[in-house]
mmCIF file of C-alpha atoms and ligand atoms in Angstrom:
data_model
loop_
_atom_site.group_PDB
_atom_site.id
_atom_site.type_symbol
_atom_site.label_atom_id
_atom_site.label_comp_id
_atom_site.label_asym_id
_atom_site.label_seq_id
_atom_site.Cartn_x
_atom_site.Cartn_y
_atom_site.Cartn_z
ATOM 1 C CA MET A 1 34.274 12.238 -1.712
ATOM 2 C CA VAL A 2 36.697 10.692 -4.141
ATOM 3 C CA GLN A 3 35.131 8.137 -6.457
ATOM 4 C CA PHE A 4 37.528 5.602 -7.892
ATOM 5 C CA THR A 5 35.839 5.119 -11.212
ATOM 6 C CA ASP A 6 36.923 3.915 -14.584
ATOM 7 C CA THR A 7 34.877 5.755 -17.161
ATOM 8 C CA GLU A 8 35.277 2.911 -19.650
ATOM 9 C CA LEU A 9 32.981 0.702 -17.621
ATOM 10 C CA PRO A 10 29.175 0.887 -17.762
ATOM 11 C CA ASN A 11 27.349 1.835 -14.574
ATOM 12 C CA ILE A 12 25.278 -0.807 -12.866
ATOM 13 C CA ILE A 13 23.962 1.128 -9.860
ATOM 14 C CA GLN A 14 23.729 4.856 -9.600
ATOM 15 C CA LEU A 15 22.280 7.154 -6.949
ATOM 16 C CA GLU A 16 22.356 10.826 -7.819
ATOM 17 C CA ASN A 17 21.573 13.663 -5.420
ATOM 18 C CA VAL A 18 19.215 11.450 -3.483
ATOM 19 C CA SER A 19 17.417 13.034 -0.529
ATOM 20 C CA GLN A 20 14.922 11.645 1.930
ATOM 21 C CA SER A 21 12.559 13.517 4.195
ATOM 22 C CA TYR A 22 9.747 12.016 6.239
ATOM 23 C CA ASP A 23 8.278 15.304 7.414
ATOM 24 C CA GLY A 24 7.510 17.106 4.213
ATOM 25 C CA GLY A 25 10.936 18.673 3.832
ATOM 26 C CA ASN A 26 11.511 20.113 7.309
ATOM 27 C CA SER A 27 14.356 17.698 7.962
ATOM 28 C CA TYR A 28 16.338 15.262 5.881
ATOM 29 C CA ILE A 29 17.732 11.919 6.973
ATOM 30 C CA ILE A 30 19.519 11.608 3.608
ATOM 31 C CA GLN A 31 20.688 14.625 1.667
ATOM 32 C CA ASP A 32 22.409 14.808 -1.724
ATOM 33 C CA PHE A 33 23.576 11.232 -1.497
ATOM 34 C CA ASN A 34 25.683 9.990 -4.392
ATOM 35 C CA LEU A 35 26.967 6.536 -5.170
ATOM 36 C CA LEU A 36 28.181 5.127 -8.442
ATOM 37 C CA ILE A 37 28.908 1.434 -8.861
ATOM 38 C CA GLU A 38 30.399 0.297 -12.116
ATOM 39 C CA ASP A 39 29.711 -3.022 -13.749
ATOM 40 C CA HIS A 40 32.529 -5.547 -13.962
ATOM 41 C CA PRO A 41 30.633 -8.118 -16.016
ATOM 42 C CA ASN A 42 33.325 -10.802 -15.993
ATOM 43 C CA ARG A 43 34.366 -10.402 -12.410
ATOM 44 C CA GLY A 44 31.552 -8.927 -10.365
ATOM 45 C CA GLN A 45 31.888 -6.344 -7.695
ATOM 46 C CA PHE A 46 31.534 -6.564 -3.942
ATOM 47 C CA VAL A 47 30.503 -3.361 -2.235
ATOM 48 C CA VAL A 48 30.124 -3.165 1.537
ATOM 49 C CA LEU A 49 28.249 -0.447 3.414
ATOM 50 C CA LEU A 50 29.293 0.192 6.991
ATOM 51 C CA GLY A 51 27.846 2.737 9.381
ATOM 52 C CA MET A 52 26.201 3.193 12.722
ATOM 53 C CA SER A 53 22.569 2.174 13.123
ATOM 54 C CA GLY A 54 20.346 4.805 11.600
ATOM 55 C CA SER A 55 22.942 5.926 9.050
ATOM 56 C CA GLY A 56 20.614 5.032 6.177
ATOM 57 C CA LYS A 57 22.114 1.756 4.940
ATOM 58 C CA SER A 58 18.810 -0.122 4.724
ATOM 59 C CA THR A 59 17.161 2.841 3.061
ATOM 60 C CA ILE A 60 19.844 2.919 0.351
ATOM 61 C CA LEU A 61 19.284 -0.795 -0.321
ATOM 62 C CA ARG A 62 15.519 -0.276 -0.455
ATOM 63 C CA TYR A 63 16.001 2.391 -3.114
ATOM 64 C CA VAL A 64 18.116 0.082 -5.264
ATOM 65 C CA SER A 65 15.650 -2.776 -4.822
ATOM 66 C CA GLY A 66 12.767 -0.498 -5.838
ATOM 67 C CA LEU A 67 10.943 -1.013 -2.529
ATOM 68 C CA GLN A 68 11.155 2.702 -1.760
ATOM 69 C CA LYS A 69 11.447 5.896 -3.802
ATOM 70 C CA PRO A 70 13.492 8.790 -2.432
ATOM 71 C CA SER A 71 11.850 12.163 -1.799
ATOM 72 C CA SER A 72 14.058 13.513 -4.564
ATOM 73 C CA GLY A 73 16.980 12.435 -6.715
ATOM 74 C CA ILE A 74 17.628 9.661 -9.174
ATOM 75 C CA VAL A 75 18.208 5.939 -8.670
ATOM 76 C CA LYS A 76 19.188 3.905 -11.710
ATOM 77 C CA VAL A 77 20.037 0.264 -12.288
ATOM 78 C CA HIS A 78 21.802 -0.497 -15.579
ATOM 79 C CA ASP A 79 21.366 3.163 -16.477
ATOM 80 C CA LYS A 80 17.585 2.890 -16.257
ATOM 81 C CA LEU A 81 15.140 4.142 -13.670
ATOM 82 C CA ILE A 82 13.700 1.304 -11.592
ATOM 83 C CA THR A 83 10.226 0.161 -12.539
ATOM 84 C CA ASP A 84 7.946 -2.393 -10.889
ATOM 85 C CA GLU A 85 9.155 -4.947 -13.434
ATOM 86 C CA SER A 86 12.856 -4.253 -12.868
ATOM 87 C CA ARG A 87 12.852 -4.584 -9.089
ATOM 88 C CA VAL A 88 15.855 -6.255 -7.473
ATOM 89 C CA SER A 89 15.172 -8.663 -4.645
ATOM 90 C CA MET A 90 16.913 -8.451 -1.330
ATOM 91 C CA VAL A 91 18.190 -10.714 1.452
ATOM 92 C CA PHE A 92 17.332 -9.434 4.932
ATOM 93 C CA GLN A 93 18.637 -10.240 8.390
ATOM 94 C CA GLN A 94 15.207 -11.519 9.430
ATOM 95 C CA TYR A 95 14.245 -14.701 7.654
ATOM 96 C CA SER A 96 12.144 -13.556 4.762
ATOM 97 C CA SER A 97 10.835 -16.764 3.237
ATOM 98 C CA PHE A 98 7.186 -17.817 3.300
ATOM 99 C CA PRO A 99 6.957 -20.450 6.052
ATOM 100 C CA TRP A 100 3.853 -22.081 4.560
ATOM 101 C CA MET A 101 5.720 -22.823 1.348
ATOM 102 C CA THR A 102 8.454 -25.355 0.697
ATOM 103 C CA VAL A 103 12.069 -24.497 -0.068
ATOM 104 C CA GLN A 104 11.399 -25.360 -3.711
ATOM 105 C CA GLU A 105 8.327 -23.075 -3.863
ATOM 106 C CA ASN A 106 10.108 -20.222 -2.116
ATOM 107 C CA VAL A 107 13.101 -20.360 -4.431
ATOM 108 C CA ALA A 108 10.899 -20.675 -7.536
ATOM 109 C CA LEU A 109 9.201 -17.413 -6.503
ATOM 110 C CA GLY A 110 12.287 -15.714 -7.867
ATOM 111 C CA LEU A 111 11.008 -16.586 -11.343
ATOM 112 C CA GLN A 112 7.426 -15.552 -10.649
ATOM 113 C CA PHE A 113 7.009 -12.890 -13.303
ATOM 114 C CA LYS A 114 9.377 -14.235 -15.917
ATOM 115 C CA GLY A 115 6.793 -16.016 -18.015
ATOM 116 C CA LEU A 116 8.297 -19.489 -17.675
ATOM 117 C CA ASP A 117 6.244 -22.674 -17.460
ATOM 118 C CA GLU A 118 6.091 -24.521 -14.178
ATOM 119 C CA LYS A 119 8.433 -27.324 -15.190
ATOM 120 C CA THR A 120 11.179 -24.901 -16.218
ATOM 121 C CA ARG A 121 10.687 -22.922 -13.008
ATOM 122 C CA ARG A 122 11.059 -26.075 -10.946
ATOM 123 C CA GLU A 123 14.188 -27.143 -12.800
ATOM 124 C CA LYS A 124 15.869 -23.776 -12.487
ATOM 125 C CA ALA A 125 14.909 -23.550 -8.813
ATOM 126 C CA GLN A 126 16.321 -27.014 -8.207
ATOM 127 C CA GLU A 127 19.612 -26.082 -9.836
ATOM 128 C CA MET A 128 19.906 -23.041 -7.577
ATOM 129 C CA ILE A 129 18.896 -25.033 -4.484
ATOM 130 C CA GLU A 130 21.797 -27.372 -5.204
ATOM 131 C CA MET A 131 24.211 -24.479 -5.703
ATOM 132 C CA VAL A 132 23.425 -23.035 -2.282
ATOM 133 C CA GLY A 133 23.878 -26.449 -0.659
ATOM 134 C CA LEU A 134 20.236 -27.292 0.097
ATOM 135 C CA ALA A 135 19.879 -30.483 -1.948
ATOM 136 C CA GLY A 136 17.677 -32.899 -0.019
ATOM 137 C CA HIS A 137 15.772 -30.083 1.699
ATOM 138 C CA GLU A 138 13.672 -28.903 -1.242
ATOM 139 C CA ASN A 139 10.368 -30.271 0.041
ATOM 140 C CA LYS A 140 10.709 -29.025 3.602
ATOM 141 C CA TYR A 141 8.791 -25.979 4.751
ATOM 142 C CA ALA A 142 10.942 -22.868 4.859
ATOM 143 C CA GLN A 143 10.457 -22.275 8.548
ATOM 144 C CA TYR A 144 12.455 -22.343 11.723
ATOM 145 C CA PRO A 145 13.292 -24.824 13.265
ATOM 146 C CA THR A 146 12.521 -27.198 10.376
ATOM 147 C CA LEU A 147 15.425 -25.416 8.713
ATOM 148 C CA SER A 148 18.255 -23.730 10.613
ATOM 149 C CA GLY A 149 18.940 -19.988 10.400
ATOM 150 C CA GLY A 150 21.771 -20.566 7.938
ATOM 151 C CA GLN A 151 19.593 -22.786 5.752
ATOM 152 C CA LEU A 152 16.834 -20.170 5.708
ATOM 153 C CA GLN A 153 19.339 -17.567 4.553
ATOM 154 C CA ARG A 154 20.439 -19.986 1.819
ATOM 155 C CA VAL A 155 16.806 -20.101 0.665
ATOM 156 C CA ALA A 156 16.673 -16.303 0.504
ATOM 157 C CA ILE A 157 19.979 -16.096 -1.378
ATOM 158 C CA ALA A 158 18.831 -18.752 -3.860
ATOM 159 C CA ARG A 159 15.548 -16.949 -4.508
ATOM 160 C CA SER A 160 17.289 -13.625 -4.945
ATOM 161 C CA LEU A 161 19.978 -14.959 -7.300
ATOM 162 C CA LEU A 162 17.395 -16.795 -9.367
ATOM 163 C CA ALA A 163 15.368 -13.598 -9.770
ATOM 164 C CA ASN A 164 18.391 -11.522 -10.685
ATOM 165 C CA PRO A 165 21.880 -13.015 -10.591
ATOM 166 C CA GLU A 166 23.457 -9.715 -11.643
ATOM 167 C CA ILE A 167 22.683 -7.846 -8.447
ATOM 168 C CA LEU A 168 22.510 -9.185 -4.921
ATOM 169 C CA LEU A 169 21.391 -6.847 -2.148
ATOM 170 C CA MET A 170 22.080 -8.101 1.363
ATOM 171 C CA ASP A 171 21.067 -6.245 4.523
ATOM 172 C CA GLU A 172 22.986 -7.671 7.499
ATOM 173 C CA PRO A 173 22.240 -11.147 6.149
ATOM 174 C CA PHE A 174 24.430 -13.041 8.605
ATOM 175 C CA GLY A 175 23.763 -10.868 11.646
ATOM 176 C CA ALA A 176 21.569 -13.421 13.381
ATOM 177 C CA LEU A 177 23.767 -16.457 12.698
ATOM 178 C CA ASP A 178 26.195 -18.169 15.039
ATOM 179 C CA ILE A 179 29.879 -17.798 14.228
ATOM 180 C CA LYS A 180 30.348 -21.199 12.609
ATOM 181 C CA THR A 181 27.342 -20.735 10.342
ATOM 182 C CA ARG A 182 28.394 -17.186 9.606
ATOM 183 C CA LEU A 183 31.849 -18.292 8.421
ATOM 184 C CA GLN A 184 30.270 -21.017 6.272
ATOM 185 C CA MET A 185 27.912 -18.471 4.745
ATOM 186 C CA GLN A 186 30.841 -16.172 3.950
ATOM 187 C CA GLU A 187 32.502 -19.001 2.031
ATOM 188 C CA LEU A 188 29.239 -19.798 0.215
ATOM 189 C CA LEU A 189 28.846 -16.175 -0.754
ATOM 190 C CA ILE A 190 32.395 -16.020 -2.156
ATOM 191 C CA GLU A 191 31.726 -19.185 -4.131
ATOM 192 C CA LEU A 192 28.437 -17.877 -5.584
ATOM 193 C CA TRP A 193 29.922 -14.482 -6.297
ATOM 194 C CA GLU A 194 32.771 -16.034 -8.253
ATOM 195 C CA LYS A 195 30.266 -18.141 -10.207
ATOM 196 C CA PHE A 196 27.741 -15.435 -11.077
ATOM 197 C CA HIS A 197 30.021 -12.374 -11.153
ATOM 198 C CA SER A 198 27.247 -10.515 -9.371
ATOM 199 C CA THR A 199 27.404 -6.972 -8.146
ATOM 200 C CA VAL A 200 26.768 -7.351 -4.434
ATOM 201 C CA ILE A 201 25.839 -4.586 -2.007
ATOM 202 C CA PHE A 202 26.325 -5.968 1.450
ATOM 203 C CA VAL A 203 25.528 -4.298 4.772
ATOM 204 C CA THR A 204 27.253 -5.530 7.910
ATOM 205 C CA HIS A 205 28.407 -4.330 11.330
ATOM 206 C CA ASP A 206 31.296 -6.792 11.301
ATOM 207 C CA ILE A 207 34.451 -5.047 10.119
ATOM 208 C CA ALA A 208 36.466 -8.235 9.549
ATOM 209 C CA GLU A 209 33.598 -9.566 7.444
ATOM 210 C CA ALA A 210 33.524 -6.310 5.456
ATOM 211 C CA VAL A 211 37.258 -6.513 4.707
ATOM 212 C CA TYR A 212 37.190 -10.232 3.989
ATOM 213 C CA LEU A 213 34.350 -9.992 1.472
ATOM 214 C CA GLY A 214 34.593 -6.484 0.067
ATOM 215 C CA ASP A 215 36.357 -4.875 -2.883
ATOM 216 C CA ASP A 216 35.091 -1.480 -1.872
ATOM 217 C CA VAL A 217 34.071 -0.553 1.649
ATOM 218 C CA TYR A 218 32.052 2.602 2.138
ATOM 219 C CA ILE A 219 31.497 4.166 5.527
ATOM 220 C CA MET A 220 28.333 6.186 5.999
ATOM 221 C CA LYS A 221 27.595 8.875 8.531
ATOM 222 C CA SER A 222 24.098 9.827 9.620
ATOM 223 C CA ALA A 223 21.927 12.909 10.007
ATOM 224 C CA PRO A 224 21.997 13.385 7.099
ATOM 225 C CA SER A 225 23.358 10.167 5.608
ATOM 226 C CA LYS A 226 26.409 10.503 3.490
ATOM 227 C CA ILE A 227 29.343 8.393 2.367
ATOM 228 C CA VAL A 228 32.385 9.800 4.105
ATOM 229 C CA GLU A 229 35.008 7.134 3.490
ATOM 230 C CA HIS A 230 35.780 4.808 0.590
ATOM 231 C CA ILE A 231 38.367 2.136 1.270
ATOM 232 C CA LYS A 232 39.657 0.006 -1.583
ATOM 233 C CA ILE A 233 40.422 -3.463 -0.248
ATOM 234 C CA ASP A 234 43.609 -4.429 -2.039
ATOM 235 C CA LEU A 235 43.496 -8.126 -1.198
ATOM 236 C CA PRO A 236 43.653 -10.815 -3.895
ATOM 237 C CA LEU A 237 40.432 -11.245 -5.855
ATOM 238 C CA HIS A 238 40.028 -14.802 -4.648
ATOM 239 C CA ARG A 239 39.602 -14.721 -0.885
ATOM 240 C CA THR A 240 40.411 -17.635 1.369
ATOM 241 C CA ARG A 241 40.312 -17.979 5.150
ATOM 242 C CA GLU A 242 44.134 -18.013 5.369
ATOM 243 C CA LEU A 243 44.125 -14.353 4.352
ATOM 244 C CA LYS A 244 42.647 -13.446 7.714
ATOM 245 C CA ARG A 245 45.911 -14.375 9.386
ATOM 246 C CA GLU A 246 48.019 -12.101 7.212
ATOM 247 C CA ARG A 247 49.379 -8.880 8.540
ATOM 248 C CA HIS A 248 47.910 -6.853 5.682
ATOM 249 C CA PHE A 249 44.425 -8.175 6.384
ATOM 250 C CA MET A 250 44.729 -7.192 10.022
ATOM 251 C CA GLU A 251 46.048 -3.759 9.080
ATOM 252 C CA LEU A 252 43.074 -3.206 6.808
ATOM 253 C CA VAL A 253 40.657 -4.226 9.565
ATOM 254 C CA GLN A 254 42.359 -1.823 11.972
ATOM 255 C CA ASP A 255 42.317 0.975 9.412
ATOM 256 C CA VAL A 256 38.593 0.517 8.779
ATOM 257 C CA GLU A 257 37.913 0.382 12.508
ATOM 258 C CA ASP A 258 39.853 3.612 13.107
ATOM 259 C CA ARG A 259 37.908 5.356 10.387
ATOM 260 C CA MET A 260 34.601 4.025 11.737
ATOM 261 C CA VAL A 261 35.408 5.402 15.175
ATOM 262 C CA GLN A 262 36.286 8.744 13.657
ATOM 263 C CA VAL A 263 33.079 8.853 11.615
ATOM 264 C CA ALA A 264 31.013 7.839 14.661
ATOM 265 C CA SER A 265 32.482 10.754 16.588
ATOM 266 C CA LEU A 266 31.119 13.135 13.929
ATOM 267 C CA ASP A 267 27.549 11.837 14.260
HETATM 268 P P1 ADP B 301 20.331 1.802 8.995
HETATM 269 O O1 ADP B 301 19.896 0.684 8.114
HETATM 270 O O2 ADP B 301 21.679 2.350 8.632
HETATM 271 O O3 ADP B 301 20.276 1.452 10.438
HETATM 272 P P2 ADP B 301 17.886 3.070 8.093
HETATM 273 O O4 ADP B 301 18.051 3.224 6.622
HETATM 274 O O5 ADP B 301 17.030 1.988 8.576
HETATM 275 O O6 ADP B 301 19.328 3.035 8.775
HETATM 276 O O7 ADP B 301 17.281 4.427 8.670
HETATM 277 C C1 ADP B 301 17.879 5.685 8.439
HETATM 278 C C2 ADP B 301 17.138 6.747 9.219
HETATM 279 O O8 ADP B 301 15.826 6.911 8.672
HETATM 280 C C3 ADP B 301 16.939 6.434 10.676
HETATM 281 O O9 ADP B 301 17.193 7.590 11.412
HETATM 282 C C4 ADP B 301 15.478 6.033 10.766
HETATM 283 O O10 ADP B 301 14.954 6.360 12.035
HETATM 284 C C5 ADP B 301 14.853 6.892 9.675
HETATM 285 N N1 ADP B 301 13.623 6.301 9.112
HETATM 286 C C6 ADP B 301 13.544 5.154 8.418
HETATM 287 N N2 ADP B 301 12.277 4.914 8.021
HETATM 288 C C7 ADP B 301 11.540 5.947 8.484
HETATM 289 C C8 ADP B 301 10.163 6.296 8.407
HETATM 290 N N3 ADP B 301 9.289 5.527 7.759
HETATM 291 N N4 ADP B 301 9.767 7.449 9.001
HETATM 292 C C9 ADP B 301 10.654 8.228 9.644
HETATM 293 N N5 ADP B 301 11.953 7.975 9.763
HETATM 294 C C10 ADP B 301 12.412 6.841 9.193
HETATM 295 MG MG1 MG B 302 19.419 -1.286 8.588
#
């Protein structure tokens, strides 16, 4: 696979010859997987992973978050191996907040191990709650239907960004949302991304969403998992909804779809 890399830039996320077996090495669901994401500290970077179910997308995110270690190979964040202290939090499709805690408490969890006093934690959490558009909801329990699906995902995004604004890992985060909420969440994500210059790894099944949000779209095949396509999305850095009506946007969506179909036929 061709990697479009600029050697001047430091690496932020690196997977090297990663393999995964669940049966002691008889078969591999991931084999010699490589991915290099460079840091663009003043701009951020939006990477999208596409692939059929079972192509290993969630597993790759779990490696980067430190929730899972591969059977073999190297996973580094900021050029360092991941330790329990350097874990990166993740936003899942299922609502992942603690329903017996308030929005404020859930978001402040992002600062749990950072050695800050409670007042500072509350203040920083409050700031983030406002940024994700949840002002006025901070004392509600983070549960459905007290909060809507979109609001619960805002809680998860706030907690994750507070823990580590440099990297945001999102596994089909908008998959369970209705279309209106989904479009609102896309705009929120663009806004936050432009503010924090985060490196985002985003998994979705929605090709238009991938093209709209992504700088780099990777398509994965399964059995064993591998990146087989890398599409550079040459749309303006600042994305707005009007773009979706432009011919070039539609061409990109069609191109990605064609490649997805081709990759799926290989599986
Ligand atoms: P995706 O997120 O792309 O749908 P996953 O990363 O969840 O894919 O899974 C990749 C593959 O790994 C799938 O074939 C899945 O069945 C397999 N897998 C995941 N976890 C386990 C496990 N604990 N034991 C055995 N197989 C697993
Ligand atoms: Mg998955």
